[in-house]
CSV table of C-alpha atoms in Angstrom, one decimal:
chain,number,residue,atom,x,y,z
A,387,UNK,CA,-40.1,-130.4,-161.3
A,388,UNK,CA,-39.6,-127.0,-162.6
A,389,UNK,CA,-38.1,-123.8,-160.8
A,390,UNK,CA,-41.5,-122.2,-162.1
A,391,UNK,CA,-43.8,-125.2,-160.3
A,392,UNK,CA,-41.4,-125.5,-157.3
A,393,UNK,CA,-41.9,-121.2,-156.7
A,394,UNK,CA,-45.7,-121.6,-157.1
A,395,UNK,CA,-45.9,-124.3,-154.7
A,396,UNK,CA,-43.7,-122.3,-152.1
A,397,UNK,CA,-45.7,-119.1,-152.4
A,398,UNK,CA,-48.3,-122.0,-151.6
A,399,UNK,CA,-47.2,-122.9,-148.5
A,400,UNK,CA,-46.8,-119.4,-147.6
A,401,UNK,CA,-50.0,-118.4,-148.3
A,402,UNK,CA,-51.3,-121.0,-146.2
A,403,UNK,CA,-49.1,-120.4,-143.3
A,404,UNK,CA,-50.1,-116.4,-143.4
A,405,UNK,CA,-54.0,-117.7,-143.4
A,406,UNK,CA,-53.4,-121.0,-140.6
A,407,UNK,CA,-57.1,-122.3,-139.6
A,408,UNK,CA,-58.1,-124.7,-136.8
A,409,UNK,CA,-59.0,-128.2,-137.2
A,410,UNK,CA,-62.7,-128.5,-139.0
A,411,UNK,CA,-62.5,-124.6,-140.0
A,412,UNK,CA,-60.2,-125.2,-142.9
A,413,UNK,CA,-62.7,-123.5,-144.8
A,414,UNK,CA,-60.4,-121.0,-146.9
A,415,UNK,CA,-57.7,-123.4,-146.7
A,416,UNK,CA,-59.9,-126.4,-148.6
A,417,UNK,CA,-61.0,-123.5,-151.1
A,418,UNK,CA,-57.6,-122.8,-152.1
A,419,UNK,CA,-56.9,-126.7,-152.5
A,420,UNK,CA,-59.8,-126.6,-154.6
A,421,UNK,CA,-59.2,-124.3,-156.8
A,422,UNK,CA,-55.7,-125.7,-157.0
A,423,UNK,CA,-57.2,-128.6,-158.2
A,424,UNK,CA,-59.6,-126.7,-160.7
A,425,UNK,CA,-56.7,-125.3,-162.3
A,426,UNK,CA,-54.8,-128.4,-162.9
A,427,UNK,CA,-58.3,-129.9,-164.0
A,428,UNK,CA,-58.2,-133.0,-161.0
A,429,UNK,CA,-61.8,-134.1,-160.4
A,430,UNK,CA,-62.1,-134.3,-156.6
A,431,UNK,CA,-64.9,-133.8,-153.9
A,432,UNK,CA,-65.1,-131.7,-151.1
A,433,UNK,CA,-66.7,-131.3,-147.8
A,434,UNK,CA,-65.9,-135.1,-146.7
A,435,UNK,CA,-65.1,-135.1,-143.1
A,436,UNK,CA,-66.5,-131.4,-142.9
A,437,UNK,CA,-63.6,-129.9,-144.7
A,438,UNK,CA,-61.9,-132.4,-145.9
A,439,UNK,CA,-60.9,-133.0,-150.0
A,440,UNK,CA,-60.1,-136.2,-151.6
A,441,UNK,CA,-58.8,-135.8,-155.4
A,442,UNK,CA,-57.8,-138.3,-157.5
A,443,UNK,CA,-56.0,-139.4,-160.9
A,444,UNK,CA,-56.6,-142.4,-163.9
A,445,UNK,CA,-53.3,-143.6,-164.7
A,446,UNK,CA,-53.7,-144.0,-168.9
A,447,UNK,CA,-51.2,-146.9,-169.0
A,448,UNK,CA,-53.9,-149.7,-169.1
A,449,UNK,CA,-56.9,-150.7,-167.3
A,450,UNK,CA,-55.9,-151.9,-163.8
A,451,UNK,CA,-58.1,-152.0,-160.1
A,452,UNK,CA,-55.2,-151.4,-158.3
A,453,UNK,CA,-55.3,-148.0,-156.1
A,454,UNK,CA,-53.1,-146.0,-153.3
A,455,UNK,CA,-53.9,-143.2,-151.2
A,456,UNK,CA,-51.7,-140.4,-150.1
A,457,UNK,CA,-52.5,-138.5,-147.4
A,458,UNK,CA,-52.1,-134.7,-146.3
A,459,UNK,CA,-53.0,-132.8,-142.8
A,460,UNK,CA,-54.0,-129.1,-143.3
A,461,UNK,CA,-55.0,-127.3,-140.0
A,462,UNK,CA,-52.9,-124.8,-137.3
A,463,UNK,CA,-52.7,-125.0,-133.7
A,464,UNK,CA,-53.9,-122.1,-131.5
A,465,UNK,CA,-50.3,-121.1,-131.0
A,466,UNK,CA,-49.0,-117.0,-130.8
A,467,UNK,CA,-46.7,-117.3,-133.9
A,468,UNK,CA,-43.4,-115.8,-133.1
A,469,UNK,CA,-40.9,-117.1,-136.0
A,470,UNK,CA,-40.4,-113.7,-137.6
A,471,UNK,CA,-40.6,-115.0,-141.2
A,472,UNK,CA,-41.9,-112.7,-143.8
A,473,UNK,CA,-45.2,-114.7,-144.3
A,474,UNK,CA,-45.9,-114.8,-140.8
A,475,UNK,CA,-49.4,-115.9,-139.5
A,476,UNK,CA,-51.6,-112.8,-139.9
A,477,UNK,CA,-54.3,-114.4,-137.1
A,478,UNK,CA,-54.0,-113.7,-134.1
A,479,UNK,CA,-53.3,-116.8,-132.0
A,480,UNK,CA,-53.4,-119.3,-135.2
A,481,UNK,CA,-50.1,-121.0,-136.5
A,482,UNK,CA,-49.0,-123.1,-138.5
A,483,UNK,CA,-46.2,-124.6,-135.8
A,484,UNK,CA,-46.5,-128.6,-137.2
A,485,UNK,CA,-45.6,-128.3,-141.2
A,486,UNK,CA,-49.4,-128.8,-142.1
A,487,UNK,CA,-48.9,-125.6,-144.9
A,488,UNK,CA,-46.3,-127.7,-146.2
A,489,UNK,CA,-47.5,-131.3,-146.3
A,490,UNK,CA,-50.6,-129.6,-148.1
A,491,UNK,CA,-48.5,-128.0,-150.7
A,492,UNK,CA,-46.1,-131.2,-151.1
A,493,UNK,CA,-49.3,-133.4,-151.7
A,494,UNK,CA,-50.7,-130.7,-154.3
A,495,UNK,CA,-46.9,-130.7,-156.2
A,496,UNK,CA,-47.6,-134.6,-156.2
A,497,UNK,CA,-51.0,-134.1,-157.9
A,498,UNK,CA,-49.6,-131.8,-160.3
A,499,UNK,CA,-46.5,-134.2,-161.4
A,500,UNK,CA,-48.8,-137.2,-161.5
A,501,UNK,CA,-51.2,-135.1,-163.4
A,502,UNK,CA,-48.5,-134.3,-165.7
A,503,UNK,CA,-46.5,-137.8,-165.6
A,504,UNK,CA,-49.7,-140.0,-166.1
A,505,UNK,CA,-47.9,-143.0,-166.9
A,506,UNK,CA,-48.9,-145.6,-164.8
A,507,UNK,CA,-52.0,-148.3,-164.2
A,508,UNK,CA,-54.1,-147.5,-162.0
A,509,UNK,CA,-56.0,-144.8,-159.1
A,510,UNK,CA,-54.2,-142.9,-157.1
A,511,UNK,CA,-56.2,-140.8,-154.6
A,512,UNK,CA,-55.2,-137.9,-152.9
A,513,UNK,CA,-56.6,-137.1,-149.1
A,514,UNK,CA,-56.1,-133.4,-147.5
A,515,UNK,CA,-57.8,-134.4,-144.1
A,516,UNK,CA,-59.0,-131.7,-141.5
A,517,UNK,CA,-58.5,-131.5,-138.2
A,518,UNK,CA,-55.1,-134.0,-136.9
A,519,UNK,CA,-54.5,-131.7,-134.2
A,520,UNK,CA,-56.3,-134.1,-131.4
A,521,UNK,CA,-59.4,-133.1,-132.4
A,522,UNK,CA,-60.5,-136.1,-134.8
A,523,UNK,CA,-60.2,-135.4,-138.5
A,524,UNK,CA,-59.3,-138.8,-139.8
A,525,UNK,CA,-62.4,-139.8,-137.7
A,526,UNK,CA,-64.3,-137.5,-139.5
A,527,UNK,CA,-63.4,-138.7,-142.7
A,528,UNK,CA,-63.7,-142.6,-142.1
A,529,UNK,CA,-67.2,-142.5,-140.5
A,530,UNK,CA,-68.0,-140.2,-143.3
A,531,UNK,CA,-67.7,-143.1,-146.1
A,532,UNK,CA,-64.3,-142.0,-147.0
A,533,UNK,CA,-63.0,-145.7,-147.8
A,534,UNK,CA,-66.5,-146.6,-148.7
A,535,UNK,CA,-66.6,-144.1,-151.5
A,536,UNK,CA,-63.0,-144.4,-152.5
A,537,UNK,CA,-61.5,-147.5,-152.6
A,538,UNK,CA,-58.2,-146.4,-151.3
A,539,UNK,CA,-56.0,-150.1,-151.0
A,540,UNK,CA,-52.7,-148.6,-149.5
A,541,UNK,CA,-52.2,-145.4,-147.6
A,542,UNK,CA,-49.5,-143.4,-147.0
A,543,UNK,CA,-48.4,-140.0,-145.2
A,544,UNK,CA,-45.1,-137.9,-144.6
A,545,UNK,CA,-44.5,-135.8,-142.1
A,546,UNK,CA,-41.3,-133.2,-141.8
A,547,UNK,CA,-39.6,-134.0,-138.8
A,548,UNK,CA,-36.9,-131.0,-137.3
A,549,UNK,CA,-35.1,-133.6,-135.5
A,550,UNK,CA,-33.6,-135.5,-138.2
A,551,UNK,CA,-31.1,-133.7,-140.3
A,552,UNK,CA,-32.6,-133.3,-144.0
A,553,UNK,CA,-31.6,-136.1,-145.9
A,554,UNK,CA,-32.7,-138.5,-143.7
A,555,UNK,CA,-35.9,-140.0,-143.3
A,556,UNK,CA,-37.2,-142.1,-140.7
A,557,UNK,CA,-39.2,-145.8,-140.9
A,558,UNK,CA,-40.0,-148.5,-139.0
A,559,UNK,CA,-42.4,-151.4,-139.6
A,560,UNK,CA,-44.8,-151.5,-136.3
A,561,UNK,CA,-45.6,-148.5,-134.2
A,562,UNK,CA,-44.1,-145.6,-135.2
A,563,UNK,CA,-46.1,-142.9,-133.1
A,564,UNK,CA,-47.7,-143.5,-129.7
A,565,UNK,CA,-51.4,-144.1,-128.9
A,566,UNK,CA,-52.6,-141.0,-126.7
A,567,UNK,CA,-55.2,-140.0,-124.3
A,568,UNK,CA,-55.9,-136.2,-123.0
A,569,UNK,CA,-56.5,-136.5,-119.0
A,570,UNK,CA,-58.7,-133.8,-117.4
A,571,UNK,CA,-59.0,-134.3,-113.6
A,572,UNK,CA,-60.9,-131.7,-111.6
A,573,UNK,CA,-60.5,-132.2,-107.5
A,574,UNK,CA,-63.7,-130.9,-105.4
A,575,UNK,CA,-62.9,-130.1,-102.0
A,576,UNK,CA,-63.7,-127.3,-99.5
A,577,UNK,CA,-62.4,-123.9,-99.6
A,578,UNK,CA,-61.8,-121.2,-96.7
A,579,UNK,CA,-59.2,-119.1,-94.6
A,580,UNK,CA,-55.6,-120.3,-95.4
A,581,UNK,CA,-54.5,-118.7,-92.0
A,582,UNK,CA,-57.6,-118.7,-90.0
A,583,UNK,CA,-59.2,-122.1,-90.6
A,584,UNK,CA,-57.2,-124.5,-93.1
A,585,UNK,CA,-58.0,-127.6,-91.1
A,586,UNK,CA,-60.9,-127.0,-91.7
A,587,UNK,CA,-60.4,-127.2,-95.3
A,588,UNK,CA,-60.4,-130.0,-97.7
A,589,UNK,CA,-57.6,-128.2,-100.1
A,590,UNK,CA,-58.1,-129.2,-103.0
A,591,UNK,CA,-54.3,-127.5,-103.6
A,592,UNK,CA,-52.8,-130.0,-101.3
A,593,UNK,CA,-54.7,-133.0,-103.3
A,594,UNK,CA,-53.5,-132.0,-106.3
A,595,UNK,CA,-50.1,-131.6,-105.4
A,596,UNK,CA,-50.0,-135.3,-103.8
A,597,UNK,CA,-51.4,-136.7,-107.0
A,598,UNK,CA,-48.8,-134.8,-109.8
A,599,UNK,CA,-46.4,-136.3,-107.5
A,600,UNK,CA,-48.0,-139.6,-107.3
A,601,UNK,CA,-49.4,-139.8,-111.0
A,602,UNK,CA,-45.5,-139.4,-111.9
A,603,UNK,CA,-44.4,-142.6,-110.3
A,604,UNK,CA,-47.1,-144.5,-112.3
A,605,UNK,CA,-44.3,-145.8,-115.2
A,606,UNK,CA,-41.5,-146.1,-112.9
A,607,UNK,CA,-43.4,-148.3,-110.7
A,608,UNK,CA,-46.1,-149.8,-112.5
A,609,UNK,CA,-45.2,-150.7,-115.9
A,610,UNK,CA,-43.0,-153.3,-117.5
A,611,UNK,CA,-39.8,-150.4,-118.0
A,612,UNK,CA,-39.7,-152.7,-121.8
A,613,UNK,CA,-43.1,-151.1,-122.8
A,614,UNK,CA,-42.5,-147.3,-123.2
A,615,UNK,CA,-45.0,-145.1,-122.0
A,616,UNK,CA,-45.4,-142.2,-120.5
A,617,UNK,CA,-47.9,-140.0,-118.0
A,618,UNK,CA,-47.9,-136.0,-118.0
A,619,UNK,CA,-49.6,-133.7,-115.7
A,620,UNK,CA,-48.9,-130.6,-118.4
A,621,UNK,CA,-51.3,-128.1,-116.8
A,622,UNK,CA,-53.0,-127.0,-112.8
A,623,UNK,CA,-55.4,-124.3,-112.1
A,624,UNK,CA,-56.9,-123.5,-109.2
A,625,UNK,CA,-57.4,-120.6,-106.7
A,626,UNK,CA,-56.5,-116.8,-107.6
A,627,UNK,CA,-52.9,-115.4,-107.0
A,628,UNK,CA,-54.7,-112.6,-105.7
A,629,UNK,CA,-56.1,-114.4,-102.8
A,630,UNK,CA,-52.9,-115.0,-101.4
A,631,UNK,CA,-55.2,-116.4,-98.1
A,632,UNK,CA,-58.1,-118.2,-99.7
A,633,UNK,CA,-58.0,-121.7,-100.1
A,634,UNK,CA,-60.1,-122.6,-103.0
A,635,UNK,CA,-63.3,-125.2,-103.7
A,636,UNK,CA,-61.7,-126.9,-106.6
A,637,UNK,CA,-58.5,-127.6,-108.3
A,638,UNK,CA,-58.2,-129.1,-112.7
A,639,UNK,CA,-55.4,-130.7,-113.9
A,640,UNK,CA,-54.6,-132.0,-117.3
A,641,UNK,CA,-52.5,-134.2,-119.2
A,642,UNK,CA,-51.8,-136.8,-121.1
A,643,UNK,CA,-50.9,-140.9,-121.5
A,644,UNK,CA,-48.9,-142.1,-124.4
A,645,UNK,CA,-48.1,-145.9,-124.8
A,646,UNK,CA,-47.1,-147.9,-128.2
A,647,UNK,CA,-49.6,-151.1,-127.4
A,648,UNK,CA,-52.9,-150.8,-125.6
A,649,UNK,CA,-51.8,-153.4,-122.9
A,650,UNK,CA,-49.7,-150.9,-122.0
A,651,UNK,CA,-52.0,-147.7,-122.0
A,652,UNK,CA,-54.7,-149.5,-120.2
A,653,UNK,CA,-52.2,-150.2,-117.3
A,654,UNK,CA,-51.7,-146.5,-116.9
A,655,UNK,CA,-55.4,-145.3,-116.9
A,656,UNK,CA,-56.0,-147.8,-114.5
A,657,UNK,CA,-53.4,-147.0,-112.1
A,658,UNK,CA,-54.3,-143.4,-112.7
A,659,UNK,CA,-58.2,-144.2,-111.6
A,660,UNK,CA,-56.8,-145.9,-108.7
A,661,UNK,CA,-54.8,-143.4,-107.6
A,662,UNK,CA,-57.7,-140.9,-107.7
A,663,UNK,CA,-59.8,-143.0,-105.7
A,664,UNK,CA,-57.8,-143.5,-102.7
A,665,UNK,CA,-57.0,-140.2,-103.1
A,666,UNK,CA,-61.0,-139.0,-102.9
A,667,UNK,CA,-61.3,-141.9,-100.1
A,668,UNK,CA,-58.6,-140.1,-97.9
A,669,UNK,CA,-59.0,-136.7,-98.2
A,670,UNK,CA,-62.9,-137.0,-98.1
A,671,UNK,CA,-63.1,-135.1,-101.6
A,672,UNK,CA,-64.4,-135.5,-104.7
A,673,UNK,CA,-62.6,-136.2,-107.9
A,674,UNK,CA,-63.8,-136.2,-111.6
A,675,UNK,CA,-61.3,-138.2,-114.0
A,676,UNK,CA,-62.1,-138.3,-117.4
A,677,UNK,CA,-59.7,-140.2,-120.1
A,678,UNK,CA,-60.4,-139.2,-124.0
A,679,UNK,CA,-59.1,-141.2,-126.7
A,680,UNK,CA,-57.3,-139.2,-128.7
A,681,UNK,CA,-54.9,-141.0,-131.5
A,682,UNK,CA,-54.3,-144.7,-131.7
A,683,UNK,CA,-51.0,-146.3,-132.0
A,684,UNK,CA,-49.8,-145.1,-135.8
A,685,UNK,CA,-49.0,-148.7,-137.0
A,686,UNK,CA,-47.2,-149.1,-140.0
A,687,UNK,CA,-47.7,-152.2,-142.3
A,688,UNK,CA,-44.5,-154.1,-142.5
A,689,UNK,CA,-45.3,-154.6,-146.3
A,690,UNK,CA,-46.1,-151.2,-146.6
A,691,UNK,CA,-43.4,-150.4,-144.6
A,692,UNK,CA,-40.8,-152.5,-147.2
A,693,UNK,CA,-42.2,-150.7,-150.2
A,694,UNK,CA,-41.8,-147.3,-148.4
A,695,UNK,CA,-37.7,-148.2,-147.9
A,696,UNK,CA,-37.2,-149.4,-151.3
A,697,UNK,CA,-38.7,-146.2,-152.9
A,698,UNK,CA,-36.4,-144.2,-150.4
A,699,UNK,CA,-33.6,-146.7,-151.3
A,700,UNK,CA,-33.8,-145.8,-154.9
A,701,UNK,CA,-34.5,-142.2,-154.8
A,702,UNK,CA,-32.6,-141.1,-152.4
A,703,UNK,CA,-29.9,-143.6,-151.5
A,704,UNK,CA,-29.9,-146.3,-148.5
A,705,UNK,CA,-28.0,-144.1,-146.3
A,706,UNK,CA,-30.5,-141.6,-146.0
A,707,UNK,CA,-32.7,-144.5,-143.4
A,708,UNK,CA,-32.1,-143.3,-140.4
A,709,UNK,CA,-30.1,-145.7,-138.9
A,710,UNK,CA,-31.7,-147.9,-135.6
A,711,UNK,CA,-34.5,-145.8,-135.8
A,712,UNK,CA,-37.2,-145.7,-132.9
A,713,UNK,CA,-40.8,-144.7,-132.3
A,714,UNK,CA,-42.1,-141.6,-131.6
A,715,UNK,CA,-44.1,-140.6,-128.2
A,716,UNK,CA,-45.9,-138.2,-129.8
A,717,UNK,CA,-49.5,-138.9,-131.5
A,718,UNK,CA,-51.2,-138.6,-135.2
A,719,UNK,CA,-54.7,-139.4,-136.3
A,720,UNK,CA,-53.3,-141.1,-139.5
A,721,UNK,CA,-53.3,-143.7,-137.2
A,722,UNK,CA,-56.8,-144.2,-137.4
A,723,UNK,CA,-56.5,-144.4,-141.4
A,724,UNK,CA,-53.9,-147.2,-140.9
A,725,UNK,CA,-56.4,-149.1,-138.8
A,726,UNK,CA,-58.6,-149.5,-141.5
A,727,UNK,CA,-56.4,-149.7,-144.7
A,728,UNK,CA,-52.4,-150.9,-144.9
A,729,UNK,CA,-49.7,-148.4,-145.3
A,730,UNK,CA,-46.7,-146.6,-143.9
A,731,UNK,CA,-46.1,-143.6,-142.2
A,732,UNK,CA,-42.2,-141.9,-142.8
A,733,UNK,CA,-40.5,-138.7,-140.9
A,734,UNK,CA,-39.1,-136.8,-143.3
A,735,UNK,CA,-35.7,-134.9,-142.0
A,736,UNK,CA,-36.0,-131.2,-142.1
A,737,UNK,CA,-33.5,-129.9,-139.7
A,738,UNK,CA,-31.2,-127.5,-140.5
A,739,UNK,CA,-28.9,-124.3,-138.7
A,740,UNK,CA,-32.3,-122.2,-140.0
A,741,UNK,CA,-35.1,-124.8,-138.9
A,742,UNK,CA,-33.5,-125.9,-135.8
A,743,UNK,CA,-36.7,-125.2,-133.8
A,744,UNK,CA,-39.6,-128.5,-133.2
A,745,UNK,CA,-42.2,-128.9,-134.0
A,746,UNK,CA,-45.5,-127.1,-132.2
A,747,UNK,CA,-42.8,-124.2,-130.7
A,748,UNK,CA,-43.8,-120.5,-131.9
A,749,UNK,CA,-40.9,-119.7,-133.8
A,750,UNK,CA,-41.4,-123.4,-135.8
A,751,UNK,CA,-41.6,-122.7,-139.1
A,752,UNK,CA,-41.8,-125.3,-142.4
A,753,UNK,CA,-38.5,-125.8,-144.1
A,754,UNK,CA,-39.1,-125.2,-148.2
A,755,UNK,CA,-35.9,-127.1,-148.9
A,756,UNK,CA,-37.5,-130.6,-148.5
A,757,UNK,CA,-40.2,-129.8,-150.3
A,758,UNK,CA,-38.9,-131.7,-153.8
A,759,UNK,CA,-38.0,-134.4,-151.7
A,760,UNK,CA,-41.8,-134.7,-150.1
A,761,UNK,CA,-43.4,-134.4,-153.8
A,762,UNK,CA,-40.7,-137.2,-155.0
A,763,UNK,CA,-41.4,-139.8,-152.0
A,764,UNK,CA,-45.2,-138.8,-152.4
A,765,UNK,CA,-45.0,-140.0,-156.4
A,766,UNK,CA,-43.0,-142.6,-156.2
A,767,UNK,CA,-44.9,-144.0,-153.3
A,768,UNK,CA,-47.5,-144.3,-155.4
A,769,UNK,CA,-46.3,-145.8,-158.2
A,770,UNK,CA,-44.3,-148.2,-156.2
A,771,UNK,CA,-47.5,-149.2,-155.0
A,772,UNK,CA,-49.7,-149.4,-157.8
A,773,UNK,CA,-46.6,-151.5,-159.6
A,774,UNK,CA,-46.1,-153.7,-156.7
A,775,UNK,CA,-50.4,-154.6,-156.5
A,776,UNK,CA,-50.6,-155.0,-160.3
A,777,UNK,CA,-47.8,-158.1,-159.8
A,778,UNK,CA,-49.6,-159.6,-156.5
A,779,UNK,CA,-52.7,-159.5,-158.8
């Protein structure tokens, strides 16, 4: 890849990043992939999943059925962005704090080499998904026909990951990423005096402060400690710091569960609805639990998986697998993608002394130096996988 092509794809990426939208209003953000797209003369179609794009290139070295997917996520987060970089996020509120400007840009320098380098048999199809943020993009695109109309065989995505040095890249066959669930719990009870009459109360305060410290005993005490999982009250509400003497009708917490097998995550929302129950039963209150599904557990395709380490392997060296690597208990909606078609899902290292912060913090930013990596691993991916179909034919 040229300096020219590398610069254009940075300015990309910072474009994006000074524009970040949230998931399913990556309205500007498809437009610029599209006219990307129109200038490098890649047939594609929008608007699949809402705002979704799926592009895709003929090889010209023969006739052949066989086809590969690669996948890229393009929406912020509603984070404050506090990095300090020149191309800042110029919303207020929006950021690009996960890499999503990047992964966009690295997909789009794949579509431009493979446009360019068309020497291979077969389709490769390229998928800039909306919304992966927990708010069900993949979804979006899978119950909108996207494997129906595109008959995407393999699938494979990249993600830049800060805590891994660049230069290293981790993969695992199996789960890679966690299933998760967002947990909203909202405790009615019966507000009054704090001084004058709090037995007379049903404090919802009090409830809630039983069941954070009850809800955090759940793994240590009720699942096999072989089967990693995890429970987190992350957020409680309730009353007014103003009222320094009122106690208040009701009480929300939220959270989340994060397992790597279902056996596992059901185990957890069970324990969690019984906990709430006795809890209600005790105090006389009433509490609302309510579980969402929000990523599945990002399975990689041992095959998938093997053809991902050999195109590492021979582009970048052995070494560079990041030695006893593990899953991660964080979630991605790729997962759902991987549920329907086989493929592989790789963290690519972008730490460094200048991109030490992770990933979803306010002073994240993307690092531009793994960029040619990403757009390598994206086209050789593919061409592994069109090679490797072409000889199981």
């Amino acid at each position: 890849m040229t300096t020219e092509t590398l610069d254009r794809l940075v300015e990309f990426r910072h474009d994006l990043h000074r524009e970040p939208e949230l998931g399913f209003e990556e309205r500007d953000t498809s437009r610029k992939v599209c006219a990307y797209l129109d200038a490098l003369g890649v047939e594609y179609v929008s608007g699949i999943g809402q705002t979704g794009v799926v592009a895709w290139i003929v090889g010209s070295a023969g006739k052949s059925d066989a086809t590969v997917g690669l996948r890229a996520d393009m929406d912020a987060l509603p984070i404050e962005e506090k990095s300090g970089v020149a191309h800042t996020s110029t919303r207020a509120g929006r950021m690009h704090a996960c890499g999503h400007d990047g992964h966009t840009s690295m997909l789009l320098g794949a579509v431009e080499h493979l446009t360019a380098h068309d020497d291979f048999a077969g389709t490769v199809y390229f998928v800039f998904q909306p919304a992966e943020e927990g708010v069900g993009g993949a979804t979006a695109m899978i119950e909108d026909g996207v494997f129906e109309r595109f008959d995407v065989r393999e699938i494979y995505a990249l993600h830049n990951w800060p805590a891994l040095p660049i230069g290293q890249y981790g993969l695992i066959p199996g789960p890679i990423m966690a299933c998760g669930d967002r947990v909203d719990i909202t405790i009615h009870g019966r507000g009054g005096h704090g001084g004058l009459n709090p037995h007379g109360c049903i404090d919802p305060i009090r409830i809630a402060a039983e069941l954070v410290h009850k809800a955090h005993t759940i793994i240590a005490r009720e699942v096999d400690p072989l089967s990693p999982a995890v429970l987190s009250i992350c957020a409680l509400q309730a009353g007014d710091l103003s009222g320094f003497a009122v106690i208040p009708d009701t009480a929300k917490l939220c959270g989340t569960i994060r397992a790597l097998d279902d056996a596992t995550r059901e185990i957890v929302r069970c324990r969690l609805r019984r906990l709430c129950e006795s809890l209600e039963h005790y105090y006389g209150a009433e509490i609302e639990l309510m579980i969402e599904d929000k990523f599945s557990v990002t399975f990689n395709d041992p095959a998938a998986t093997e053809t991902a380490r050999e195109v590492i392997g021979s582009c970048f060296g052995e070494d560079t697998l990041a030695p006893n690597y593990k899953p991660c208990m964080g979630g991605e909606d790729f997962s759902y993608m991987l549920a329907e078609r086989p493929g592989a899902y790789i963290h690519v290292g972008s730490g460094d002394d200048d991109h030490s912060r992770g990933l979803h913090h306010p002073e994240y930013d993307f690092n531009d130096r793994i960029m040619p990596a990403g757009i390598q691993l994206f086209t050789e991916l593919a061409r592994k996988s069109l090679e490797k179909q072409q000889t199981q034919a």
